[in-house]
Coordinates of C-alpha atoms in Angstrom, one line a residue:
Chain H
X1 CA 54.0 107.6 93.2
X2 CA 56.1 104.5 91.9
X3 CA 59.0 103.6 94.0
X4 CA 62.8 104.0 93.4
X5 CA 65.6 103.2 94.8
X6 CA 69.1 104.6 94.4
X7 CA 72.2 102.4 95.9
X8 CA 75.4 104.1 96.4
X9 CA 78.7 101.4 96.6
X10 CA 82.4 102.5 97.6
X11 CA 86.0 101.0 97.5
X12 CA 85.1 98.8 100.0
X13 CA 82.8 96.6 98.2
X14 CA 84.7 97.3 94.5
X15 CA 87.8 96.4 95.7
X16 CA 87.1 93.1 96.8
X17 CA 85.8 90.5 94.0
X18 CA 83.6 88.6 96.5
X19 CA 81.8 91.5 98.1
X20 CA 81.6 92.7 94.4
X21 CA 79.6 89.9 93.8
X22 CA 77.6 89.0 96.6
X23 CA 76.7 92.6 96.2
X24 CA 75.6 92.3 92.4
X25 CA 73.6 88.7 93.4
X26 CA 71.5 91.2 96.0
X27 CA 71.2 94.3 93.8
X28 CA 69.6 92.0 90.8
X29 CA 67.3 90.8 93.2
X30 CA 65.8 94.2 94.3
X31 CA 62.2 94.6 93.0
X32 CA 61.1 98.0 90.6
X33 CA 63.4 101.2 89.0
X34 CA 66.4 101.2 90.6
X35 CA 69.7 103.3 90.3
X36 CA 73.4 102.2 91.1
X37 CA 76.3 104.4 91.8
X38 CA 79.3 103.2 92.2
X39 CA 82.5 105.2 93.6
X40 CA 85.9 103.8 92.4
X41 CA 88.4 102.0 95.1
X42 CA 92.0 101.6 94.8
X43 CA 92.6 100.3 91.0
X44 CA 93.1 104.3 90.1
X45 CA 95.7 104.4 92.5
X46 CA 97.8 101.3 92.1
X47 CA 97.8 102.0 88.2
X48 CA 98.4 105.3 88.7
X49 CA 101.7 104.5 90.4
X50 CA 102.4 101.4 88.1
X51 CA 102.6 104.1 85.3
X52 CA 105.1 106.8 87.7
X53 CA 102.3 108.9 88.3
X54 CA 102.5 110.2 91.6
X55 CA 99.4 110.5 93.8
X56 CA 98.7 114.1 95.1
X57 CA 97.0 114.5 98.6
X58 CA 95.7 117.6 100.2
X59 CA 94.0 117.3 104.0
X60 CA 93.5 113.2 103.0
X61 CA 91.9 113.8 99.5
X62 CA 93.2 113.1 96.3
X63 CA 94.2 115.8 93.6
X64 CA 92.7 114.9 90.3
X65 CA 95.7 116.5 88.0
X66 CA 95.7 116.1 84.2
X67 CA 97.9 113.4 84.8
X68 CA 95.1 111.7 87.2
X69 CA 92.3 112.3 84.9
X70 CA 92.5 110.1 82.3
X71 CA 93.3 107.7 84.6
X72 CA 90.3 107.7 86.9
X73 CA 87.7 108.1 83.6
X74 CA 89.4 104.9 82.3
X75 CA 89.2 102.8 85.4
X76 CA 85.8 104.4 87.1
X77 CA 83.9 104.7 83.7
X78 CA 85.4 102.4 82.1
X79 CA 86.5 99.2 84.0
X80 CA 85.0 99.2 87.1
X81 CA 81.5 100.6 85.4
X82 CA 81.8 97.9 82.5
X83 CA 82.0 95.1 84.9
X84 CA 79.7 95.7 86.9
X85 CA 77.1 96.3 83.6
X86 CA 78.1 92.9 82.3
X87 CA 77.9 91.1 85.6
X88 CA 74.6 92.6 86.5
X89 CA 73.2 91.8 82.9
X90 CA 74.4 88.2 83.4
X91 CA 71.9 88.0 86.1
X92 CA 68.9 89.1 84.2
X93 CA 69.0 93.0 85.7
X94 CA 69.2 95.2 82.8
X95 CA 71.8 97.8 83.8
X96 CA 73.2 100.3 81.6
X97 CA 76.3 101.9 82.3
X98 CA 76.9 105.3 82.0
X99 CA 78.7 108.4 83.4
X100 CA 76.8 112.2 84.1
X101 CA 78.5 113.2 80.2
X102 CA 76.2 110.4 78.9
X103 CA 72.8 111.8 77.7
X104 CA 73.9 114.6 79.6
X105 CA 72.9 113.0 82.6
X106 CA 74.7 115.9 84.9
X107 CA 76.0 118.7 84.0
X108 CA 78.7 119.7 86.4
X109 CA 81.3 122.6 86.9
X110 CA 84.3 122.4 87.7
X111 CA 85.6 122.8 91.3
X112 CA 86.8 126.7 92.2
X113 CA 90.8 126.3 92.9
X114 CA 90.3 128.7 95.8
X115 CA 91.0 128.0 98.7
X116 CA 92.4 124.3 97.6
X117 CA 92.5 123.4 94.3
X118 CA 91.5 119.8 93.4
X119 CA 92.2 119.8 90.3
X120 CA 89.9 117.8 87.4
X121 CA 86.6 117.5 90.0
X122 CA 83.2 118.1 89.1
X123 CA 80.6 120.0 91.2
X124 CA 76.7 120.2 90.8
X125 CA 73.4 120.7 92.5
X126 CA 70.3 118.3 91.9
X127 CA 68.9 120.9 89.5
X128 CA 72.1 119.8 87.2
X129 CA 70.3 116.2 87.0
X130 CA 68.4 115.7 83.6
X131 CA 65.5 114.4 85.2
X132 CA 63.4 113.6 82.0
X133 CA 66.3 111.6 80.4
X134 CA 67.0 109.6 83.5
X135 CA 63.2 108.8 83.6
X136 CA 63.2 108.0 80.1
X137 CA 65.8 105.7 80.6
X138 CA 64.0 104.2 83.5
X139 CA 60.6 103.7 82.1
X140 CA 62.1 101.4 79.1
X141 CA 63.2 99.1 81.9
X142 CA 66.8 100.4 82.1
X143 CA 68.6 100.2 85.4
X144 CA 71.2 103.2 84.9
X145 CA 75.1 102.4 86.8
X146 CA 76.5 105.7 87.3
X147 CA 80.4 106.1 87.3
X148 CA 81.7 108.7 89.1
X149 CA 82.5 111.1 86.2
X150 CA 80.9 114.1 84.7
X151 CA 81.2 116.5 82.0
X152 CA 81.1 120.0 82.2
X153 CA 79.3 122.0 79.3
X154 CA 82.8 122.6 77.4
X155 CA 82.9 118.6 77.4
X156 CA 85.6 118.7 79.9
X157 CA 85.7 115.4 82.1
X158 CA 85.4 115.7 85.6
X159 CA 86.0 113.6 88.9
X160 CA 83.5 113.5 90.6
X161 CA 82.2 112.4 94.3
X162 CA 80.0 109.2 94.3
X163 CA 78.2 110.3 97.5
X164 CA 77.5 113.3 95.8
X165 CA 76.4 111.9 92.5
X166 CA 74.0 109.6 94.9
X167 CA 72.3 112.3 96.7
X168 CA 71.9 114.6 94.0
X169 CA 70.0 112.1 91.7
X170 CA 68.0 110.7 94.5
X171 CA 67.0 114.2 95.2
X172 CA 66.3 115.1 91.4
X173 CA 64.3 111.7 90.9
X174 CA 62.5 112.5 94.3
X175 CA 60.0 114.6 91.9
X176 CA 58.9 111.8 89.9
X177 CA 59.4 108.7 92.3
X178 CA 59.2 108.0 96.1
X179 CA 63.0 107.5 96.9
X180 CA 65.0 105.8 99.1
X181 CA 68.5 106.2 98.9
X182 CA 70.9 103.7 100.3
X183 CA 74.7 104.0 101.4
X184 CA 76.0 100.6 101.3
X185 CA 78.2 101.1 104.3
X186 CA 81.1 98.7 106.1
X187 CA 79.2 98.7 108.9
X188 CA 75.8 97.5 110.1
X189 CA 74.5 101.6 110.3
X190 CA 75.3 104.1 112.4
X191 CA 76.4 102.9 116.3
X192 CA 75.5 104.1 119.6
X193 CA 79.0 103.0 120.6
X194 CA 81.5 102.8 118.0
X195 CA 82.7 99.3 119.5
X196 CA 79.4 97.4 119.2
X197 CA 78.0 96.2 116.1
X198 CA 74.7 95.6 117.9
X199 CA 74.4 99.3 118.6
X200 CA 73.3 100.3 115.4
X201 CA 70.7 103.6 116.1
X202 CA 67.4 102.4 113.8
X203 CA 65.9 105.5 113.1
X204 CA 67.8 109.6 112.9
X205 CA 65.7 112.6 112.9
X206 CA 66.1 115.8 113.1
X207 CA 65.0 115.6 116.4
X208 CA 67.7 112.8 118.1
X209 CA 70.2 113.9 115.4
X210 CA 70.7 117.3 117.9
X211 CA 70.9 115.0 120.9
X212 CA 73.3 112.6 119.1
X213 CA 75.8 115.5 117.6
X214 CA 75.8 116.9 121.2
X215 CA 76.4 113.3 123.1
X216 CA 79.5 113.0 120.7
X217 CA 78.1 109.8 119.1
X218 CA 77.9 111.5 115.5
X219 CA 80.7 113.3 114.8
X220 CA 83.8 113.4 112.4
X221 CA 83.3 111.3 109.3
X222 CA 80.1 110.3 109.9
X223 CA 78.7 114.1 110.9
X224 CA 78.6 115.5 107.0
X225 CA 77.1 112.1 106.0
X226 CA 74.0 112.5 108.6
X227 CA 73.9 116.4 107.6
X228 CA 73.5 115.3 103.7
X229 CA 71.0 112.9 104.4
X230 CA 68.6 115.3 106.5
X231 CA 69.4 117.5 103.6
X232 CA 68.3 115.2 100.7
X233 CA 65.4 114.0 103.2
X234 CA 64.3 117.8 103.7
X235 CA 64.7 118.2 99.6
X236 CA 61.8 115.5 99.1
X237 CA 63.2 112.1 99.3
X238 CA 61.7 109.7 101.2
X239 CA 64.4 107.9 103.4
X240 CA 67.9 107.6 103.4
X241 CA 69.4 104.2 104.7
X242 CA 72.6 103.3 106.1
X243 CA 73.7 99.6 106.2
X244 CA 75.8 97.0 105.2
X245 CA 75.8 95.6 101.5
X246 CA 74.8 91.7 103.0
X247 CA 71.7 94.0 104.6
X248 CA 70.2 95.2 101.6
X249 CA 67.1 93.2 101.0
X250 CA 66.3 93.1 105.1
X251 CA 64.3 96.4 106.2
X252 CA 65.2 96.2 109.6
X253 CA 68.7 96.3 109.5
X254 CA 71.0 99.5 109.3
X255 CA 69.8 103.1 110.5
X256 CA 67.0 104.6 108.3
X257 CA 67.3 108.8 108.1
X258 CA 63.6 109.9 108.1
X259 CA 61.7 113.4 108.8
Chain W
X1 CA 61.5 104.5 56.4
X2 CA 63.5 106.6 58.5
X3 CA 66.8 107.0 57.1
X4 CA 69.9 106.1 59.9
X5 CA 72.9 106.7 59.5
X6 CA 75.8 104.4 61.2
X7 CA 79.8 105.8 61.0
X8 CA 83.0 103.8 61.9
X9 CA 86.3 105.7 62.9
X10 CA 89.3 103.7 63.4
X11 CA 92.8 105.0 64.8
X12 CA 93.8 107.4 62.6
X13 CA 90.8 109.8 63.8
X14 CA 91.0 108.6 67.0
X15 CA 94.8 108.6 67.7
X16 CA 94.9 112.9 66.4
X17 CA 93.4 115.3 68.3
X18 CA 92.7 117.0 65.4
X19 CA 91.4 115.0 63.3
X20 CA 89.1 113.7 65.7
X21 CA 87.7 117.4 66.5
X22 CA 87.8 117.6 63.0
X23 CA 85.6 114.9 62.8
X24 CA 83.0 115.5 65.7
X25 CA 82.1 118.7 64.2
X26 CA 81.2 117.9 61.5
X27 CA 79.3 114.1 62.8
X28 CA 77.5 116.8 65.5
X29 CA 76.0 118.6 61.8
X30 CA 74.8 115.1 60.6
X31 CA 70.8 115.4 60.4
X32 CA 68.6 112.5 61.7
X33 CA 69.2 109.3 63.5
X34 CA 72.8 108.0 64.1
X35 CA 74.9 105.7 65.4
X36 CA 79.0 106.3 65.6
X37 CA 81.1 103.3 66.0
X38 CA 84.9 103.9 67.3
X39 CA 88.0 101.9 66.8
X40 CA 90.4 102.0 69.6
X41 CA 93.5 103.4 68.3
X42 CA 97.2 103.2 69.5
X43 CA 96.7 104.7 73.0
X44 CA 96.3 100.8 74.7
X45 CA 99.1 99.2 73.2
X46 CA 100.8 102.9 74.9
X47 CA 99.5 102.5 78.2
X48 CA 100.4 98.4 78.2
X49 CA 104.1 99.5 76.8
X50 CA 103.9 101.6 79.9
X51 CA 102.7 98.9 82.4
X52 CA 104.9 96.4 81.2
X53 CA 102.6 94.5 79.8
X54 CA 104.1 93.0 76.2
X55 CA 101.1 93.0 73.1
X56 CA 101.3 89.4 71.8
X57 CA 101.0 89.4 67.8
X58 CA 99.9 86.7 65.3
X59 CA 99.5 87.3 61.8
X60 CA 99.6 91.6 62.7
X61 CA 96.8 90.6 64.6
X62 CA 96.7 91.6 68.3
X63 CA 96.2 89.0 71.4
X64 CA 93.9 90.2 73.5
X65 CA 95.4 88.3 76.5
X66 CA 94.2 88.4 80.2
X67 CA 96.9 91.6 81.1
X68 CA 95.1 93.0 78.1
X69 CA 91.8 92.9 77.9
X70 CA 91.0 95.5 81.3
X71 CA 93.5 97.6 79.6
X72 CA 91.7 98.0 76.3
X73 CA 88.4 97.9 78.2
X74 CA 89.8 101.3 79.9
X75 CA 90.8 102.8 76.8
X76 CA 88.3 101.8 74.6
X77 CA 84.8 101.7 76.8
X78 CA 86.0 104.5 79.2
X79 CA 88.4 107.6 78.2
X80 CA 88.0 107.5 74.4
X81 CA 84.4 107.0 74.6
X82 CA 83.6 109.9 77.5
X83 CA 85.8 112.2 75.9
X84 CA 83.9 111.6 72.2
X85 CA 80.9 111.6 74.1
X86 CA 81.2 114.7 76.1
X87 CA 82.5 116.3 73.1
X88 CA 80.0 115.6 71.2
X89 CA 77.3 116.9 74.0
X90 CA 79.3 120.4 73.9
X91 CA 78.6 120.3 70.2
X92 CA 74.6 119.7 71.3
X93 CA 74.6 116.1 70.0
X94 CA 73.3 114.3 72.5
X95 CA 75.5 111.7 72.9
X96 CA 75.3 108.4 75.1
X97 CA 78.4 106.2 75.0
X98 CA 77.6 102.8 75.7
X99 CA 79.5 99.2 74.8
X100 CA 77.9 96.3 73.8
X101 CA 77.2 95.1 77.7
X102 CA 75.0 98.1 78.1
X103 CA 71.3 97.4 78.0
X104 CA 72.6 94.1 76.5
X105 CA 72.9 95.7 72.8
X106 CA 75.2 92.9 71.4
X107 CA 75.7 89.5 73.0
X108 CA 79.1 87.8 72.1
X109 CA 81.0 84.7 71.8
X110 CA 84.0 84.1 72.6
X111 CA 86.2 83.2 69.9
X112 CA 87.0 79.7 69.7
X113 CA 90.5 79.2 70.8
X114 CA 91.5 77.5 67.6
X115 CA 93.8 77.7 64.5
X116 CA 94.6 80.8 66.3
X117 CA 93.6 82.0 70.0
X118 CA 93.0 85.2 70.0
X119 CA 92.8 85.4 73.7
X120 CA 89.1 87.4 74.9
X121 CA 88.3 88.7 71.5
X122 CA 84.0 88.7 70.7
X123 CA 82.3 87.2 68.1
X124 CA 78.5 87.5 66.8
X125 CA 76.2 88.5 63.8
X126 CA 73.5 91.1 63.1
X127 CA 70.8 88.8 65.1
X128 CA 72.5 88.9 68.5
X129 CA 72.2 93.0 68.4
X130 CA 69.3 93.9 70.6
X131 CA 67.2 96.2 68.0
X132 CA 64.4 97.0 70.0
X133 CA 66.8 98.2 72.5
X134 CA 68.8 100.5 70.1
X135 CA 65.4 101.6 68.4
X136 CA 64.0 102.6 71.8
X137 CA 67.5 104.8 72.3
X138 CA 67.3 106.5 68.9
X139 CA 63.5 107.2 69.0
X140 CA 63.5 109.0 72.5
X141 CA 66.3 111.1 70.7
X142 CA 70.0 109.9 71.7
X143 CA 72.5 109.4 69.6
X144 CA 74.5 106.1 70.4
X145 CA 78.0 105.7 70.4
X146 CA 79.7 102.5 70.3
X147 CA 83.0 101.5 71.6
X148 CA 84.4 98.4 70.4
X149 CA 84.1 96.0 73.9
X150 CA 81.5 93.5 74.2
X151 CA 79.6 90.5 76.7
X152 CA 78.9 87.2 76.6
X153 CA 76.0 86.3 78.7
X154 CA 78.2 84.9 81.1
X155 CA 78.7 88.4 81.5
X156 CA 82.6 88.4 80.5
X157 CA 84.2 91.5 78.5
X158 CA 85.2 91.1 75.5
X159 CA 87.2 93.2 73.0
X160 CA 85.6 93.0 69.5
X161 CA 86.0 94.1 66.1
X162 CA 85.0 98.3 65.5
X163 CA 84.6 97.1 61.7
X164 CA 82.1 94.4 62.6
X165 CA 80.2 96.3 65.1
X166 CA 79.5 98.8 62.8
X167 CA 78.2 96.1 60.0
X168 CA 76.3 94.1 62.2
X169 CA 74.6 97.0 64.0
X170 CA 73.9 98.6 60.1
X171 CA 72.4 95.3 59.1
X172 CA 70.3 94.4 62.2
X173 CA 69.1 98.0 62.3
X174 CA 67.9 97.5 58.4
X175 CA 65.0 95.9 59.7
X176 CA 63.4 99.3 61.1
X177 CA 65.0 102.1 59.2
X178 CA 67.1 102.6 55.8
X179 CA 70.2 102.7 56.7
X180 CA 73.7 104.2 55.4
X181 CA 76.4 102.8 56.8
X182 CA 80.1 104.9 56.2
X183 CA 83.3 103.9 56.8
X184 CA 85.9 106.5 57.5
X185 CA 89.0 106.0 55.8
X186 CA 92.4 107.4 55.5
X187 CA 92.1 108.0 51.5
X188 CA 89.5 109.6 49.5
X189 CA 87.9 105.6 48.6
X190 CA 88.4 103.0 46.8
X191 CA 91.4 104.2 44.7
X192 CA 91.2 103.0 40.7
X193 CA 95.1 104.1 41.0
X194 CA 96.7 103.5 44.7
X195 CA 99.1 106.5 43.6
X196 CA 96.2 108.7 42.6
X197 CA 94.3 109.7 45.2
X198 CA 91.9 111.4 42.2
X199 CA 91.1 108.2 41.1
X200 CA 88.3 107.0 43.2
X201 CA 86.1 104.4 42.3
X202 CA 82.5 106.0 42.9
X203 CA 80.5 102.8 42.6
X204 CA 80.9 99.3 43.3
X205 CA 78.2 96.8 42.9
X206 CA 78.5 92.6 42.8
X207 CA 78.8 93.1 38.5
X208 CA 82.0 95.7 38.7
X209 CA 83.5 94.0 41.7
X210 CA 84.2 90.9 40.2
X211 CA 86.3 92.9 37.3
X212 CA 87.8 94.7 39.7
X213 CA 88.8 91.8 41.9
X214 CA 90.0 90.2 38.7
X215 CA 92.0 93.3 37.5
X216 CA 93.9 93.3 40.7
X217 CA 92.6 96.8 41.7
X218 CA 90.6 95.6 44.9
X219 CA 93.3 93.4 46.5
X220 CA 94.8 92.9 50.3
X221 CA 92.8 94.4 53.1
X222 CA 90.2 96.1 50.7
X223 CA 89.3 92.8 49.6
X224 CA 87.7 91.6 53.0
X225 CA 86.3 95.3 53.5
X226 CA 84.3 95.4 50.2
X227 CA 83.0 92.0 50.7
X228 CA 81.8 92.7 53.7
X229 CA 80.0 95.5 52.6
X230 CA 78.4 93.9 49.9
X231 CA 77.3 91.2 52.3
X232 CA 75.9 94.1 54.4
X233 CA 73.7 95.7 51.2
X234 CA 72.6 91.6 50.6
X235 CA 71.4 91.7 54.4
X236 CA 69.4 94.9 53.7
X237 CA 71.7 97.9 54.3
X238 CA 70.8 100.6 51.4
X239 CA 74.3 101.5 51.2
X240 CA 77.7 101.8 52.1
X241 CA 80.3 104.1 52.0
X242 CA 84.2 104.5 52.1
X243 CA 85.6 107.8 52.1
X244 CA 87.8 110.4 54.3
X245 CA 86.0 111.7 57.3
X246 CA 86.0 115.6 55.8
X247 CA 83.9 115.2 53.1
X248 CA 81.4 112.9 55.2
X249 CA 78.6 115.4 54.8
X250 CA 79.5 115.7 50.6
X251 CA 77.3 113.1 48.8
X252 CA 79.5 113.1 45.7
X253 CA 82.7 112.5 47.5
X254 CA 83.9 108.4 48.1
X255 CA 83.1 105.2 47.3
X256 CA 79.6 104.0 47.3
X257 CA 78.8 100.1 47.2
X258 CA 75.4 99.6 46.4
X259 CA 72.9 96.7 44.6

């Protein structure tokens, strides 16, 4: 099986023009099919409230309203996603960008409203992921740059979460490629002890991850992230990698989820 | 050869809900290979209003200055082109919305900064669109839709012409298949009578043109629009048509310039 890899970027590195690039310079570098998905950063936001549109929170996450919408399809898809084509093309990767509507890349639903409703955002299991298209697209030499936006099968847009849009292709491509998927993260990986930077634990397992949850050492933010990456690991792909943008190209940095 | 067919829509589908549902219907029912081309439409100079941001003018032409350009990149390359594109998956067309810095389709130039600087407007001709790219998206059965932003291989955005994308992508595309290329338009065609919308010219070839010029009937902006069509059929396009976006799928109906 040919290898693949799919790298998952957030606000941090999108939001700040010189990670942005140092970023692009190591993704162009990185040998065979590769995928990029990229989540959206702040720039939604700020011109959400230059045009008086009031941000809408529930338990620390956003509301995409109708008034939201438009907004995040034109800077996620559009902006950031169109950049980040152009740049990568400059240096010789051939990216295309696209959101899940394109090709019909992912077909999502839209988000029950019960018990909290968030509005415009997109769910979707790995089964939603038109593998054959996305291979297609691959196989010409195409390196695809997802935005964070999906359709539904009435054409309606949807917000959708990048981590989710990460795992769920890296699990569908898992069929036809050995995957590894790669959360570029603002740390080195995950640490032993948070105020370390040279504790980063190498290798989670099913096995230590127990041992870890119980010792307190995973938990909160970074609890759901460990439990998706067992679950894409026990769904076929190969690893899952957790590490800092700079440590992309270096296989011994960050912490590598594994069976 | 494979017959193509490439459409161009400018604001007054794009700006009406209506009309432009109007419209996708009945492009979703249009048989064979195809390639839609949008215009951008009033909803950038909107959102700029909104920000603040002033549109600079010369000669009714817009600046595409550097407040400008990420906001017509939103509009244009982000939500007009998802929402045509997920509309037109609904309808079972299987859309892909790309701009020219996907898959490096067209490669720009700036436009030189003088008589008049246009600020970051895009330049280029039929041989800077990537054909073997485009071929290799129609054949594995997409159907490619175009907003109007482009790259130059320094890998800066740049807002070009929906009017010369669609001729330039018609003629470079002549190569491999015969191709159509249709202009919607607000009236019925060219117009023998501007007061009598029954009037249409059907055919205009280089011998009638030059009567017509000299006659006064062809005059103003339809002047540089049948020109450039004409250079189009010269370039290998088996011809090109003007005529309202409802009676796209009747032959009889429009203007046809042809050899």
């Amino acid at each position: 099986m040919q290898s693949l890899t799919v790298i998952k970027i957030g606000g941090n590195i999108v939001d700040d023009e010189l990670s942005l690039q140092a970023f692009l310079d190591t993704y162009a570098r990185i040998e065979g099919p590769k995928v990029l998905v990229h989540g959206g950063g702040k720039l939604a936001t700020r011109i959400a409230t230059q045009l008086g549109i009031e941000t809408q929170m529930v338990n620390g996450r956003r509301i995409t309203d109708e008034a939201m919408l438009p907004i995040a399809v034109m800077v996620y898809a559009g902006l950031i996603n169109k950049q980040i084509t152009a740049q990568l093309q400059k240096r010789r990767c051939d990216a295309i960008g696209i959101s899940g509507a394109d090709a019909q890349l992912i077909q999502s639903h839209k988000r029950p409203t019960k018990p909290i409703d968030y509005g415009y955002v997109g769910d979707f299991e790995a089964s939603d992921v038109n593998v054959v298209r996305l291979k297609q697209l691959v196989e010409i030499g195409l390196s695809p740059v997802f935005s964070a936006i999906t359709a539904d099968k009435e054409g309606q847009l949807l917000n959708t979460n990048a981590d989710t849009i990460a795992s769920n292709v890296a699990v569908a491509l898992a069929t036809e490629y050995k995957v590894a998927l790669i959360y570029c993260f603002e740390r080195k990986g995950v640490l032993q002890d948070i105020n370390n930077e040279d504790s980063v634990i190498s290798t989670i397992n099913r096995e230590n991850f127990t041992q870890l949850k119980e010792q307190g050492v995973i938990a909160d933010g970074m609890l759901p992230k460990i439990e998706n990456a067992l679950a894409a690991i026990d769904q076929g792909v190969n690893r899952v990698c957790i590490k800092k943008a700079e440590d992309l190209l270096n296989e011994k940095e960050g912490t590598t989820i594994q069976l």
